[in-house]
Structures are given as structure tokens and as C-alpha cells.
Coordinates of C-alpha atoms in Angstrom, one line a residue:
X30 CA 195.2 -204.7 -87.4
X31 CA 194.1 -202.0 -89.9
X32 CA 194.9 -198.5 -88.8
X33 CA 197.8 -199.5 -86.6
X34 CA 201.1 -198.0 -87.0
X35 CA 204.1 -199.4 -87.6
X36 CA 205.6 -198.7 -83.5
X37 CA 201.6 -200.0 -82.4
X38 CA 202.6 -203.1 -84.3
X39 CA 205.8 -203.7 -82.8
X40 CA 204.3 -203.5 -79.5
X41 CA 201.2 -206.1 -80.6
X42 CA 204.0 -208.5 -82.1
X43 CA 206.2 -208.7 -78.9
X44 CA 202.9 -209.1 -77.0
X45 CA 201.8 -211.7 -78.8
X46 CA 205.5 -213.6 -78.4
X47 CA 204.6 -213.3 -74.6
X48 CA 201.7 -214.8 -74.9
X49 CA 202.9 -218.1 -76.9
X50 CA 205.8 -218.5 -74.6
X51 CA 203.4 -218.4 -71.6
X52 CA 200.7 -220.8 -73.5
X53 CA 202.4 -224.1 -71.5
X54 CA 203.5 -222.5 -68.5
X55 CA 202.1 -221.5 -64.8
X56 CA 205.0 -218.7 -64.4
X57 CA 203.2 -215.5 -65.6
X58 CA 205.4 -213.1 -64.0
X59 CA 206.0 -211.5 -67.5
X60 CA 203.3 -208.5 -68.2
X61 CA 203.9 -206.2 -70.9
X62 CA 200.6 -204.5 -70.2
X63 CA 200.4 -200.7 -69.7
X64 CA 198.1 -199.1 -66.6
X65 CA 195.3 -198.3 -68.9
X66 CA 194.8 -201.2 -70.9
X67 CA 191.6 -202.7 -70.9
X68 CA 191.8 -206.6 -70.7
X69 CA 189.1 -208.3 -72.7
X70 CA 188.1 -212.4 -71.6
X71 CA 189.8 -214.7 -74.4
X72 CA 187.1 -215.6 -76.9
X73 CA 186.6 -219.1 -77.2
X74 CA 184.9 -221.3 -80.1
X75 CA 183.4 -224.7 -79.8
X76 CA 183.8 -227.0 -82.4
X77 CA 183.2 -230.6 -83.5
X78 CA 185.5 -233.2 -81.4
X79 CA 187.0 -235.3 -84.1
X80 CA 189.3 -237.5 -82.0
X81 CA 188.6 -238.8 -78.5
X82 CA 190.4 -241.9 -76.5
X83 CA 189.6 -243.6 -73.5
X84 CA 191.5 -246.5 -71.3
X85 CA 190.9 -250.2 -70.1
X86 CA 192.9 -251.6 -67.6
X87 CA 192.1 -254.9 -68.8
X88 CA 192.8 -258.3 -66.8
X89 CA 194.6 -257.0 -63.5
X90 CA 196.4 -260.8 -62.7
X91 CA 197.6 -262.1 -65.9
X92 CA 201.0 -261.0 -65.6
X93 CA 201.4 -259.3 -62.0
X94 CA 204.0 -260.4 -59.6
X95 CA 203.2 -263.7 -57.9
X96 CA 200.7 -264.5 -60.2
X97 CA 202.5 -264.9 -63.9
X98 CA 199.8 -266.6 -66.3
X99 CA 196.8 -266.9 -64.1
X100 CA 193.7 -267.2 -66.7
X101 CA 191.4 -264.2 -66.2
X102 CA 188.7 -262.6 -68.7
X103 CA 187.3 -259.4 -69.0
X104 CA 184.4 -258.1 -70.6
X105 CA 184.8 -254.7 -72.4
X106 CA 181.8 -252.9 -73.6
X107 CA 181.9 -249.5 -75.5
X108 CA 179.0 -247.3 -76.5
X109 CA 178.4 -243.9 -78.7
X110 CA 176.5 -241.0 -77.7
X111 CA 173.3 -241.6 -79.6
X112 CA 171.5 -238.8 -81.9
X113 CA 168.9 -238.4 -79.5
X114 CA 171.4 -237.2 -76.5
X115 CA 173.9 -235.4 -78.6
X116 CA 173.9 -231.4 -77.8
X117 CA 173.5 -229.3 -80.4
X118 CA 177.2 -229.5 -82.5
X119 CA 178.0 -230.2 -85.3
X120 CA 179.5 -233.9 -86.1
X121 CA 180.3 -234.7 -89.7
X122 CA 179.8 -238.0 -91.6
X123 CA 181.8 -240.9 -91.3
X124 CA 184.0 -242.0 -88.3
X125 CA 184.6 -245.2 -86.3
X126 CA 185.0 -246.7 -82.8
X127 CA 187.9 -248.6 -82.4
X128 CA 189.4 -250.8 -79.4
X129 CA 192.7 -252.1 -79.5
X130 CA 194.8 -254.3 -77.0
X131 CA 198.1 -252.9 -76.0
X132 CA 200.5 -254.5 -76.1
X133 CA 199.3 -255.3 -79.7
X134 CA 197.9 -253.4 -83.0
X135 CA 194.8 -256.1 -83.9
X136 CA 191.2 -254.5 -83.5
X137 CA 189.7 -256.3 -80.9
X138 CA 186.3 -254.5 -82.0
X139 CA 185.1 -252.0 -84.1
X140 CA 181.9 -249.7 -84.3
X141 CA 180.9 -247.3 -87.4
X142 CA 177.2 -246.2 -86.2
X143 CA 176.4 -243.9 -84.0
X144 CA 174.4 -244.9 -80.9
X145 CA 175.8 -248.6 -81.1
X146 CA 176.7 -250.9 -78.1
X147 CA 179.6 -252.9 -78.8
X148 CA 181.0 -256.1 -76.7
X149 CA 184.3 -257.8 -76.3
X150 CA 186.2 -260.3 -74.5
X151 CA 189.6 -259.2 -73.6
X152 CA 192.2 -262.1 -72.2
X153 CA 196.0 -262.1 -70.5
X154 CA 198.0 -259.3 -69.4
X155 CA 196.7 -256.9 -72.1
X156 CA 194.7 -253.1 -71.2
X157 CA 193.1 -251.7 -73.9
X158 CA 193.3 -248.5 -75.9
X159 CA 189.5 -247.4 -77.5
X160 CA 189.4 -244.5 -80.0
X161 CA 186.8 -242.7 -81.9
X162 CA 187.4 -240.5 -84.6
X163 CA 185.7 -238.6 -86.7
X164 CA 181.7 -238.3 -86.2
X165 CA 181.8 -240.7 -83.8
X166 CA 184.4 -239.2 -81.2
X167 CA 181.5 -237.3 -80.1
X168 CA 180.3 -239.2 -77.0
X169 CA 182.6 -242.0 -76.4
X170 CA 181.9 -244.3 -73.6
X171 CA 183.5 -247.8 -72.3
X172 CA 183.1 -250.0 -69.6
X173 CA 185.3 -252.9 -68.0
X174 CA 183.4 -255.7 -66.2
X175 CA 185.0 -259.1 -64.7
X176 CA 182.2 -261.2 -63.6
X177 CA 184.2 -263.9 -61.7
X178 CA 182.1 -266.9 -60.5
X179 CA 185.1 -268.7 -59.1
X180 CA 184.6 -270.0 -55.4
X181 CA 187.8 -268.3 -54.2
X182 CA 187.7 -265.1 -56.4
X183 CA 183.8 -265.0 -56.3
X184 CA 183.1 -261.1 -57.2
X185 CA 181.7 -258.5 -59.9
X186 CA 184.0 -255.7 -60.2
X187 CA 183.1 -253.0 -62.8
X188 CA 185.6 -250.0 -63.7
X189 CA 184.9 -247.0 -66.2
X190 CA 187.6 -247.1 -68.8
X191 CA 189.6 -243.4 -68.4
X192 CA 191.5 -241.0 -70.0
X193 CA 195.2 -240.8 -69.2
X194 CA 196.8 -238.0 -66.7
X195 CA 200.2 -237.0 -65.4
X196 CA 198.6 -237.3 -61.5
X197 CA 195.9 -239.8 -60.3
X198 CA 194.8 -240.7 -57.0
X199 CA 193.3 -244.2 -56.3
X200 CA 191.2 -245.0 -53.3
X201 CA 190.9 -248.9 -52.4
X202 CA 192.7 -252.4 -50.2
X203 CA 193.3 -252.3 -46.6
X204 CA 195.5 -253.8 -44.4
X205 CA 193.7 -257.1 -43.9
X206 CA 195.0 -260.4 -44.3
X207 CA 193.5 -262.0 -47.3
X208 CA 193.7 -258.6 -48.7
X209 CA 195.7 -258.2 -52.2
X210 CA 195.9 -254.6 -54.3
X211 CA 197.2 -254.3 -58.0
X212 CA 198.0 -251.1 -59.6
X213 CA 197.2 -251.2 -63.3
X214 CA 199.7 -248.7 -65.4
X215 CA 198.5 -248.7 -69.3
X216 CA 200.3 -246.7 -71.7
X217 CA 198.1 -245.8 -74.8
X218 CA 201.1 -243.6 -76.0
X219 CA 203.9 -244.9 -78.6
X220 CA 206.9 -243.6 -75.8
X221 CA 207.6 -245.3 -72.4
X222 CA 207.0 -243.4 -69.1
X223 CA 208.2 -243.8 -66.0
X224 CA 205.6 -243.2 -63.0
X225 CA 206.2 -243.4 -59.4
X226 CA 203.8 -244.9 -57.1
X227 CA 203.3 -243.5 -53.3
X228 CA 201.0 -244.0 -50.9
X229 CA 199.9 -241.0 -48.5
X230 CA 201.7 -241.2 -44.8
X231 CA 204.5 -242.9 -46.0
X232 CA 208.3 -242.5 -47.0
X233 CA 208.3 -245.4 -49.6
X234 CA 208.0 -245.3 -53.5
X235 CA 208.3 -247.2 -56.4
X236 CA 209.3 -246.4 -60.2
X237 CA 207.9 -248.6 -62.7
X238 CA 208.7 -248.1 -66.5
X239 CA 205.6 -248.4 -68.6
X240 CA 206.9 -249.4 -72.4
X241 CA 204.6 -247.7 -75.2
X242 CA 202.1 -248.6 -75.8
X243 CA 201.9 -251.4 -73.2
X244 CA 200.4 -251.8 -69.6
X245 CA 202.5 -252.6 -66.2
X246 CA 200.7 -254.3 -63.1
X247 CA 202.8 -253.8 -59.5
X248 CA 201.6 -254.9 -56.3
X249 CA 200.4 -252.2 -53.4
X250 CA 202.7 -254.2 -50.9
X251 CA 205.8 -253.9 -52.7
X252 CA 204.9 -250.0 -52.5
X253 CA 204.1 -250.0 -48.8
X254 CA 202.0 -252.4 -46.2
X255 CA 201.7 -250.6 -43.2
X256 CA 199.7 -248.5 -44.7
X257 CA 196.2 -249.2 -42.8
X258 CA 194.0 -246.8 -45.3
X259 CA 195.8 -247.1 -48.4
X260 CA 195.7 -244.0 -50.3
X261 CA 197.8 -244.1 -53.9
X262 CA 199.5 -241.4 -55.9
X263 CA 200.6 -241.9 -59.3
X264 CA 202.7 -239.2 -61.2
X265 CA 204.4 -239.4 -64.5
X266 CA 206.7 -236.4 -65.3
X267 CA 207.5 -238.1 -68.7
X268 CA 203.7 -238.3 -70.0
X269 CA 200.5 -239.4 -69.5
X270 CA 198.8 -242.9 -67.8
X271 CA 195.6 -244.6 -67.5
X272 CA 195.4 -246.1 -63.9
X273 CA 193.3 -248.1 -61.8
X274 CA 193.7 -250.2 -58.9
X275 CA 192.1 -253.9 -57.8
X276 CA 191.2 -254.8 -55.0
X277 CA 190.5 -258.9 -53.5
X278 CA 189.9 -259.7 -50.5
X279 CA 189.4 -263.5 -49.0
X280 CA 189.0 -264.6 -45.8
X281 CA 190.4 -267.4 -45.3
X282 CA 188.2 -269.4 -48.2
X283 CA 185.5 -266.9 -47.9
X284 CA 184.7 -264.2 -50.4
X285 CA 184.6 -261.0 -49.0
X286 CA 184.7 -259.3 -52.0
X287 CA 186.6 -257.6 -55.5
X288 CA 186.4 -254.7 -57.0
X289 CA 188.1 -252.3 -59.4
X290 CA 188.6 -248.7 -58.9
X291 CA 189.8 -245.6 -61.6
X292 CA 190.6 -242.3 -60.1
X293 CA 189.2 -239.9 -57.8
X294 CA 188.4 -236.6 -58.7
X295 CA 191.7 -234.6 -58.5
X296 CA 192.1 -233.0 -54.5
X297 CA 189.1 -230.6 -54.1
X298 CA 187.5 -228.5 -50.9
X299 CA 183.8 -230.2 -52.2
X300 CA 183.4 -233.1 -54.4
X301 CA 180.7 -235.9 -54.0
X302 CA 180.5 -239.7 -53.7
X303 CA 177.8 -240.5 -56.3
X304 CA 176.7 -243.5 -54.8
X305 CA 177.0 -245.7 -51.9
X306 CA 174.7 -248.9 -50.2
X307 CA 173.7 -249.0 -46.8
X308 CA 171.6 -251.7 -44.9
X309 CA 173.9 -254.4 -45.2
X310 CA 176.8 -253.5 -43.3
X311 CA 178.8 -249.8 -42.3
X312 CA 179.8 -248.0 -45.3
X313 CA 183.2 -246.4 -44.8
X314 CA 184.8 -243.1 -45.9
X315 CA 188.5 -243.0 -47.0
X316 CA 190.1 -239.3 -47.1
X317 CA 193.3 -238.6 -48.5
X318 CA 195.0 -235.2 -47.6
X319 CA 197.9 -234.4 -50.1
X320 CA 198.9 -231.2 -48.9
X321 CA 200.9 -229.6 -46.2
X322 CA 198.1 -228.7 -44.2
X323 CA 195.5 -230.9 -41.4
X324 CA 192.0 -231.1 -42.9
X325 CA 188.8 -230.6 -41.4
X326 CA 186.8 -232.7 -43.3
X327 CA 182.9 -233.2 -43.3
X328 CA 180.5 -236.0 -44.9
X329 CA 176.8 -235.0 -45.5
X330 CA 174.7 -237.8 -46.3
X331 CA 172.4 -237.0 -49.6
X332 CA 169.6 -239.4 -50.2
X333 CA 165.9 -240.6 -49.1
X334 CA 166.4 -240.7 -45.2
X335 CA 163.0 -239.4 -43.4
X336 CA 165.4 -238.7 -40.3
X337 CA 167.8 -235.9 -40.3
X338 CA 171.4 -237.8 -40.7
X339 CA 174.3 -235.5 -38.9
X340 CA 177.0 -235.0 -40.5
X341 CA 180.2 -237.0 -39.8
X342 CA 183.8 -234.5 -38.9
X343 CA 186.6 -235.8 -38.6
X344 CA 190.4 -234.2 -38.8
X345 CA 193.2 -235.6 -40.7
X346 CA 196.5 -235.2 -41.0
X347 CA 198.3 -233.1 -43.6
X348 CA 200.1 -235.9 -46.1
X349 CA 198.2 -238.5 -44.9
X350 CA 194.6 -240.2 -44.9
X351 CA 191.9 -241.3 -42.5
X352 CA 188.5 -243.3 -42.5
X353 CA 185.1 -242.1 -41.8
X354 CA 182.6 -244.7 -40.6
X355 CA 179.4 -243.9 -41.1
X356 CA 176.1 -244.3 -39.0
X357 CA 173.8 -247.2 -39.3
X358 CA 171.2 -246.1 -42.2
X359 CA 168.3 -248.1 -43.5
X360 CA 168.9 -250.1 -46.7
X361 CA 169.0 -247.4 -49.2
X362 CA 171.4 -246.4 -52.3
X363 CA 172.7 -242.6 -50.9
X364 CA 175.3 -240.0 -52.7
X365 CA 177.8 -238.2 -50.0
X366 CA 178.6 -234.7 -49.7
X367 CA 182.7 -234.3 -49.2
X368 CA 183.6 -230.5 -47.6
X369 CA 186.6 -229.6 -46.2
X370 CA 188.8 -226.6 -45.3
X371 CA 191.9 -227.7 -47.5
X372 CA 191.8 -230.0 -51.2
X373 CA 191.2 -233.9 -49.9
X374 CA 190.6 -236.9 -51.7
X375 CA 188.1 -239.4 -51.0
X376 CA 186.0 -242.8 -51.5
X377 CA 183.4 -244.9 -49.7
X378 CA 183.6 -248.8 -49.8
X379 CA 179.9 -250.3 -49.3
X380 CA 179.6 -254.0 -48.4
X381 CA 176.6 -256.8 -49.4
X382 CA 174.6 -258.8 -47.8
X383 CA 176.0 -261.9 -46.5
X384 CA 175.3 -265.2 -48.7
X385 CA 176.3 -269.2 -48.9
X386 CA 178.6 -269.3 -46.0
X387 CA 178.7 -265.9 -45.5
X388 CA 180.5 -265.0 -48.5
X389 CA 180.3 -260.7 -49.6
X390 CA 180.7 -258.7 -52.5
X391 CA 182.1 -255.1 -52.1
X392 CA 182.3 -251.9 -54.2
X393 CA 184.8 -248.6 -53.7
X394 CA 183.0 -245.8 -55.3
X395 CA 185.6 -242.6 -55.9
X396 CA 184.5 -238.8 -55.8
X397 CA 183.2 -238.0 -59.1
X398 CA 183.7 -235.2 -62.2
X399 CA 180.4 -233.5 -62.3
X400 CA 178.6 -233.9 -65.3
X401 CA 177.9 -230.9 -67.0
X402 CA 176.4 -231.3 -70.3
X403 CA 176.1 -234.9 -71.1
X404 CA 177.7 -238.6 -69.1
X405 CA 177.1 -241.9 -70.2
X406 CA 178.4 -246.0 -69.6
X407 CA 177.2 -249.0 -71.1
X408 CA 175.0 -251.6 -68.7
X409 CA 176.5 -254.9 -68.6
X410 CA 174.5 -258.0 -68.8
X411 CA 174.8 -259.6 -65.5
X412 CA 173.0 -263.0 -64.8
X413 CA 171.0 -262.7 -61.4
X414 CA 172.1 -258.9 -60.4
X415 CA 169.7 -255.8 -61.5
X416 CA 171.1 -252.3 -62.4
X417 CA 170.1 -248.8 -61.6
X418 CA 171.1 -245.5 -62.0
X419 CA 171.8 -242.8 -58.9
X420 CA 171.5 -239.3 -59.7
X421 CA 172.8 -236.3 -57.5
X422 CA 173.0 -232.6 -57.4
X423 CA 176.0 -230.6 -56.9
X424 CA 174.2 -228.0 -55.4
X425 CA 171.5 -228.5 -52.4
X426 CA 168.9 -227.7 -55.1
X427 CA 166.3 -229.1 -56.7
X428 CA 166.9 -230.3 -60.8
X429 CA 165.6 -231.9 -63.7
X430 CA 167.7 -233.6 -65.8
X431 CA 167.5 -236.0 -69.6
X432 CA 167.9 -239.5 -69.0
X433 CA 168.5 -241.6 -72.0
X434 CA 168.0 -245.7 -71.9
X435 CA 169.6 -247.3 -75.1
X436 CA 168.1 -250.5 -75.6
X437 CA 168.8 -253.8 -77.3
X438 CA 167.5 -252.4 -80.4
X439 CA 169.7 -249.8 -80.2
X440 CA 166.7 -247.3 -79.7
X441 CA 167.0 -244.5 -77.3
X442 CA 164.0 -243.4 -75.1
X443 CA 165.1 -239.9 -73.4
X444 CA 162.7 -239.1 -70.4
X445 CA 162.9 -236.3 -68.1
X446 CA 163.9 -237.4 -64.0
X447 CA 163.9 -235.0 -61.3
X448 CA 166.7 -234.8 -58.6
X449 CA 164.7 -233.5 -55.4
X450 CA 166.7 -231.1 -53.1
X451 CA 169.3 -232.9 -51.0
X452 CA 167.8 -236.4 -52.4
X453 CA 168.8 -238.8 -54.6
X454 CA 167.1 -240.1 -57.8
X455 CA 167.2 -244.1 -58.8
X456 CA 166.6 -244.9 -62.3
X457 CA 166.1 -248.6 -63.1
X458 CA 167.6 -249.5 -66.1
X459 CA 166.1 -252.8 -66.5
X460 CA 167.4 -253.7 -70.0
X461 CA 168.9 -251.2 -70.8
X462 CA 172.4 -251.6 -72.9
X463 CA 173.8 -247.9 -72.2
X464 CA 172.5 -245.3 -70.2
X465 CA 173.0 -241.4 -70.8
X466 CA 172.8 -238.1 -69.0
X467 CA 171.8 -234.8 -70.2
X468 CA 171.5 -231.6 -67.9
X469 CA 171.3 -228.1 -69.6
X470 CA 171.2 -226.1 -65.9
X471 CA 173.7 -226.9 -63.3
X472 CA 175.9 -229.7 -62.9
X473 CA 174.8 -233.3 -61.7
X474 CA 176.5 -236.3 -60.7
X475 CA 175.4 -239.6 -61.4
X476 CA 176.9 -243.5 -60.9
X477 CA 175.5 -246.8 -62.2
X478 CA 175.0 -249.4 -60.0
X479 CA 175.3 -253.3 -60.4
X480 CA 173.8 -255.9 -57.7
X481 CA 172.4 -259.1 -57.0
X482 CA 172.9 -262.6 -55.7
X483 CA 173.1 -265.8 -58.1
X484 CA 173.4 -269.6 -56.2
X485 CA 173.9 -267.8 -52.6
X486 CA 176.7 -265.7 -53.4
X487 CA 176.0 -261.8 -53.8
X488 CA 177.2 -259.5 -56.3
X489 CA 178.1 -255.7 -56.2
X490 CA 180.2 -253.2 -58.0
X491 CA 179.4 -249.9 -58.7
X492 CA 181.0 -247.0 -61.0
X493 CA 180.9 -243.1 -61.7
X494 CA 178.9 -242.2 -64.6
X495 CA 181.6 -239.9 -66.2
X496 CA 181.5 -237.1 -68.2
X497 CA 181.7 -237.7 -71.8
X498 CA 183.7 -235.2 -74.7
X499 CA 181.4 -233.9 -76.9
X500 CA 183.2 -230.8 -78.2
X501 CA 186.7 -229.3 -79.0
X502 CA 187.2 -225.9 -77.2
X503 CA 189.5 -223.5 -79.2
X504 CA 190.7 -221.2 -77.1
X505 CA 192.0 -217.6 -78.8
X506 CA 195.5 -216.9 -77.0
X507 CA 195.6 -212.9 -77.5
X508 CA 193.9 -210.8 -74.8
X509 CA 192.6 -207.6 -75.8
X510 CA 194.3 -204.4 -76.5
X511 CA 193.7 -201.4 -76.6
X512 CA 191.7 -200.2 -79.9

């Protein structure tokens, strides 16, 4: 401020008042600016991440309504962005990977080298809070994966652990007999919060207290059953959750399949379905309208078909949700293309093959954050299923991206893949423990999928590579003044 009178710093003090007292609000009606000012973009400054945190639902029926202690294990697998992936910021020595249970303080694992793939079991009504701090927040990954080989509950259902939010949408269930959805509420913070559960096109709701630090599991039907796409909002006006929702469904004794689903990407006009299996039976398209408005909403399919596939429109309702059924395609993983006139939400369920006495598997797969600079998961380990990677574009334009395989070694092999325009790319990850992203141009979208048949009965689950935090953005508050 050198050269600036004393009435010149009045004015810059009041200013910058305004702009502290605006920092946490939308209301912006306030404008102390004068006709002539020149307004300069907010400088912002990248910086090493030093603390990141991601979710775990953990076991969804230990502890739920009508099921009280039914036994049920989870594997939980966390990864760290290794050296060979990690943009160009600075990270510092030291730091650690840490995953605890909540409720509960014990480490159920810890990591202190960058670029390590680290497994645990995780038992009873218990999500799980995973940290990294220091040089290793940088890059923080984790995946959930309940590989149930029980006759009845016969499934593989993979979800990417998440960070928490005030408002989620989850996309899964139906109104089937033999159909049963759980919403997982996990509470990484020390203070309770209260969130209400809704589901689009209906009146009813549900308040459920989350304790600090702690989880709460509530079952879609006590929310609503008539719903017959199943569309759930969360909101907590008290703080932040980590939510997901599970999804088993039995026919009679036959498995038609489990899965569990995080979030879709928050309501949006375009967004895209990284991934979704055809040949085996119809793969249907959820929408979820939360506005006041109808939408007009249009799936373009995105992958290796020879044929022309049209596009599939379809209106629905404002404040409630539809399903999109899609044409018969030859076996073939595909990404889907979501446009529409007004913000929507959306998923696509794909279905197996049919096994022993015609049992399934099945696997929701949500709209997806686009990756913009680096996404990762950890691979799980599944006995008789195969995994592979399914790379997209966000634009209708042709792209090369970095692909990192982490293997049991803990050596990453980086190797350049191109997306072709309006295709898909499949990566095999073959033994892979972690798999990475890396795009320097335009955005991408990318999901890892899981599937396979052991002793007749077929497995399939399938999840959103996600974007991972690499870097702290500082943002500088003032605007800029005249000089």
C-alpha cells in the first residue's frame, strides 16, 4: 500500500471488511466498487496438500435394522500416489497413511512410504476414517470390496471410499421383492449431525442422528417403498457425511446380485457414466431430476460399436426420476454420455451373465467427477474375476492420457493410452495392485472394472476412478483496485 493516503486507505480497509464477511456467503449484493474500477481475477497459489481424508462405509448389515449382528467382512485397501504419477509439487519429507475404524481410535493400518498398497480386514458395524498427512496426503486413494461367496448373498460389490458433503445423491434398489437397500451415514467428524433422507417423487423423509465420529445404517423402506426408481437425497445442514447405499437383491433363493454405490456427481446439464456392460442382459438408465423444472434428457452411447447407436430421450418429471432402457448392444464395456436441458442425476445398473441355476451378479455405476490432473484406486485381488480399466473423454475428441500400473513390487510402469474420439479405451490391469491416471490436456473419465465367474456363480462390480487431491489451492480474497 505504499503511496496511498490516509482517505485511499480507509476506503481499501472497508473493502477489504466486505470481502471477509462475503468469504462464506452466496449473498453478494454488497458492492463498494466505483464505475471505473478495474477488477483484476483473484490470484491463486498452489501449494503442497498436507492433510487429505477419505471415507469407508464399512460392513453395511452389521448393525442395520432387521439384521442386528449378522457377521459380515470387508476388505479395505488404501494406496499412495506414487513418485512416478505425482505432478510437479512440492511434497516434503515424512508423513503417513492412516485408517481408523469409527466408532473407535485403534489404527486398523498404517502406511509411511509413498507409492504403497496397503490391505485390511474391517468387521461389525464399523465405517472407516483414512487420513494422510504430511508428504503423503498427496494422492490418497482407498477402496472397499465385500467379496461374499455365501449361497444366498452370493455377490462382489466394490465402493470407492469418499470424501464427506453436506448434499449427496445415491442411485441404486428397486422396487422388487427380494430387493433390500441400506443407506450407510459415517461421520468422520468429532460432532454429531443430523441428515435427512428423501427420495425424489415422494413426500416422505427420515432424520437420522449420526454421533461423532461414528456411522448410522437405515433402511430405504422405512424412507419410502413405493418408490419404483429409487432415487436418494441426503442433506446435513449441521456438517458434513460420507454416504453410500447397498443394494441385495434375491429372488426367491437365487442371487440376482449386490452391489454398493457412493455418490453421483452433484446435478449437472452433462456428466458421463464411465462404464457400463452389455451383452448379458439390458443395461438400464436411472435419472433423477431435483429441480422444479421437467427434463429432457438424452443418453449417447460412447464405446466400440461399428453401428451408429441413436441416442435414447426420454422426459422426466421435475422432482422426480425415470429409467432409460437401453438397446440391445453386443457384449462390450461402453461409457454413456448424460445431456439434458435442466441439472439431472444419473446411473446405469448392468447385469451378468447367468450362472449355476441362473444366479447374477450386478453393478450401479454413478456419473463421475472428471479427472483432471491425476485419479487413482487400488485393484483388489479377486479369485476367478479379471480387472480392467475404462477410459473416456469428456469431450467428443480424441486424447492421450498416463496410465500408471503399481504392481506387487510396488513398482510403477507409466505408459501412454489413447482415448479415440467417441470410443472407449480398456486397459487390462492384470496384476496390478493400484492403478493411476494422469492427463495434462482436457479432462477424462475413467472407472475400474471387476468380473468373473468362480464354481458357476458370476461376479461383477464396478466403480468410478475418482479424482485424487494432490494440491492445496490458496485463493487471495482481495480483488484489485485501482492503482
Amino acid at each position: 500500500m505504499r503511496g496511498v493516503g490516509v482517505a485511499r486507505t480507509a476506503v481499501v480497509l472497508v473493502a477489504g471488511a466486505a470481502m471477509v464477511w462475503g468469504a462464506g456467503r452466496t449473498d453478494a449484493r454488497l458492492d463498494l466498487s466505483r464505475p471505473d474500477d478495474i477488477r483484476v481475477a483473484a490470484p491463486s497459489d498452489t501449494r503442497s496438500l498436507t492433510r487429505s481424508e477419505v471415507v469407508c462405509p464399512g460392513p453395511d448389515r452389521p448393525g442395520s435394522p432387521g439384521t442386528g449382528a449378522a457377521a459380515q467382512d470387508v476388505q479395505l485397501i488404501t494406496a499412495g500416489l506414487p513418485q512416478e504419477m505425482l505432478p510437479d509439487h512440492p511434497t516434503g519429507a515424512g508423513g503417513m497413511i492412516t485408517a481408523r475404524t469409527l466408532p473407535g481410535s485403534g489404527a486398523l493400518l498404517a502406511v509411511d512410504r509413498r507409492g504403497d498398497v496397503a490391505t485390511g480386514t474391517v468387521s461389525g458395524p464399523s465405517g472407516v476414517d483414512i487420513v494422510g498427512s504430511g508428504a503423503l496426503a498427496p494422492g490418497l486413494t482407498a477402496l472397499q470390496v465385500d467379496d461374499d461367496r455365501a449361497p444366498a448373498t452370493h455377490g462382489l460389490a466394490m465402493t470407492t471410499c469418499t470424501r464427506t458433503a453436506s448434499t449427496s445423491y445415491l442411485i441404486a434398489g428397486g422396487p422388487e421383492p427380494g430387493r433390500l437397500e441400506r443407506v450407510v451415514l459415517t461421520n468422520p467428524s468429532p460432532n454429531p449431525v443430523v441428515a435427512r433422507v428423501s427420495v425424489l417423487g415422494t413426500t416422505h423423509t427420515q432424520d437420522v442422528t449420526v454421533a461423532g465420529r461414528s456411522r448410522a445404517v437405515t433402511l430405504l423402506g422405512a424412507v419410502d417403498d413405493t418408490a419404483q426408481a429409487p432415487v436418494v437425497k441426503v442433506t446435513s445442514a449441521s456438517g458434513t457425511l460420507a454416504v453410500a447405499l447397498s443394494d441385495l437383491f434375491q429372488d426367491g433363493t437365487r442371487p440376482v446380485g449386490s452391489e454398493v454405490t457412493g455418490p453421483a456427481r452433484p446435478p449437472a446439464q452433462s456428466s458421463l457414466i464411465p462404464a457400463v456392460l452389455t451383452g448379458a442382459g439390458p443395461v438400464s438408465v436411472r435419472i433423477g431430476v431435483p429441480g422444479a423444472e421437467d427434463a429432457v434428457v438424452r443418453v449417447q452411447v460412447v464405446g466400440p460399436s461399428e453401428d451408429p447407436v441413436p441416442d435414447a430421450v426420454r422426459t422426466v418429471a421435475a422432482g422426480s426420476s425415470g429409467t432409460i432402457t437401453l438397446p440391445d448392444l453386443p457384449a462390450q464395456r461402453y461409457a454413456l454420455r448424460i445431456t439434458s436441458d435442466v441439472p439431472v442425476v444419473a446411473a446405469a445398473e448392468s447385469v451378468s451373465g447367468r450362472g449355476t441355476g441362473g444366479a447374477t451378479d450386478i453393478a450401479w455405476m454413478p456419473t463421475s467427477e472428471p479427472i483432471t490432473a491425476v485419479g487413482g484406486t487400488p485393484v483388489p485381488r479377486v479369485p476367478g474375476a479379471s480387472a480392467a480399466l475404462v477410459l473416456s473423454a469428456e469431450e467428443d475428441a480424441e486424447q492421450v492420457v498416463t496410465v500408471g500400473l503399481t504392481d506387487t513390487s510396488g513398482t510403477t510402469t507409466p505408459q501412454r493410452v489413447r482415448i479415440p474420439a467417441g470410443g472407449v479405451a480398456n486397459v487390462p490391469t492384470g496384476s496390478a495392485t493400484a492403478v493411476w491416471v494422469r492427463t495434462t490436456a482436457r479432462p477424462v473419465h475413467a472407472a475400474l472394472v471387476v468380473s468373473g465367474s468362480e464354481r458357476g456363480r458370476p461376479m461383477l462390480s464396478a466403480v468410478p476412478v475418482s479424482p485424487v487431491a494432490v494440491a492445496a489451492k490458496v485463493m487471495d480474497s482481495r480483488e484489485g483496485l485501482p492503482q
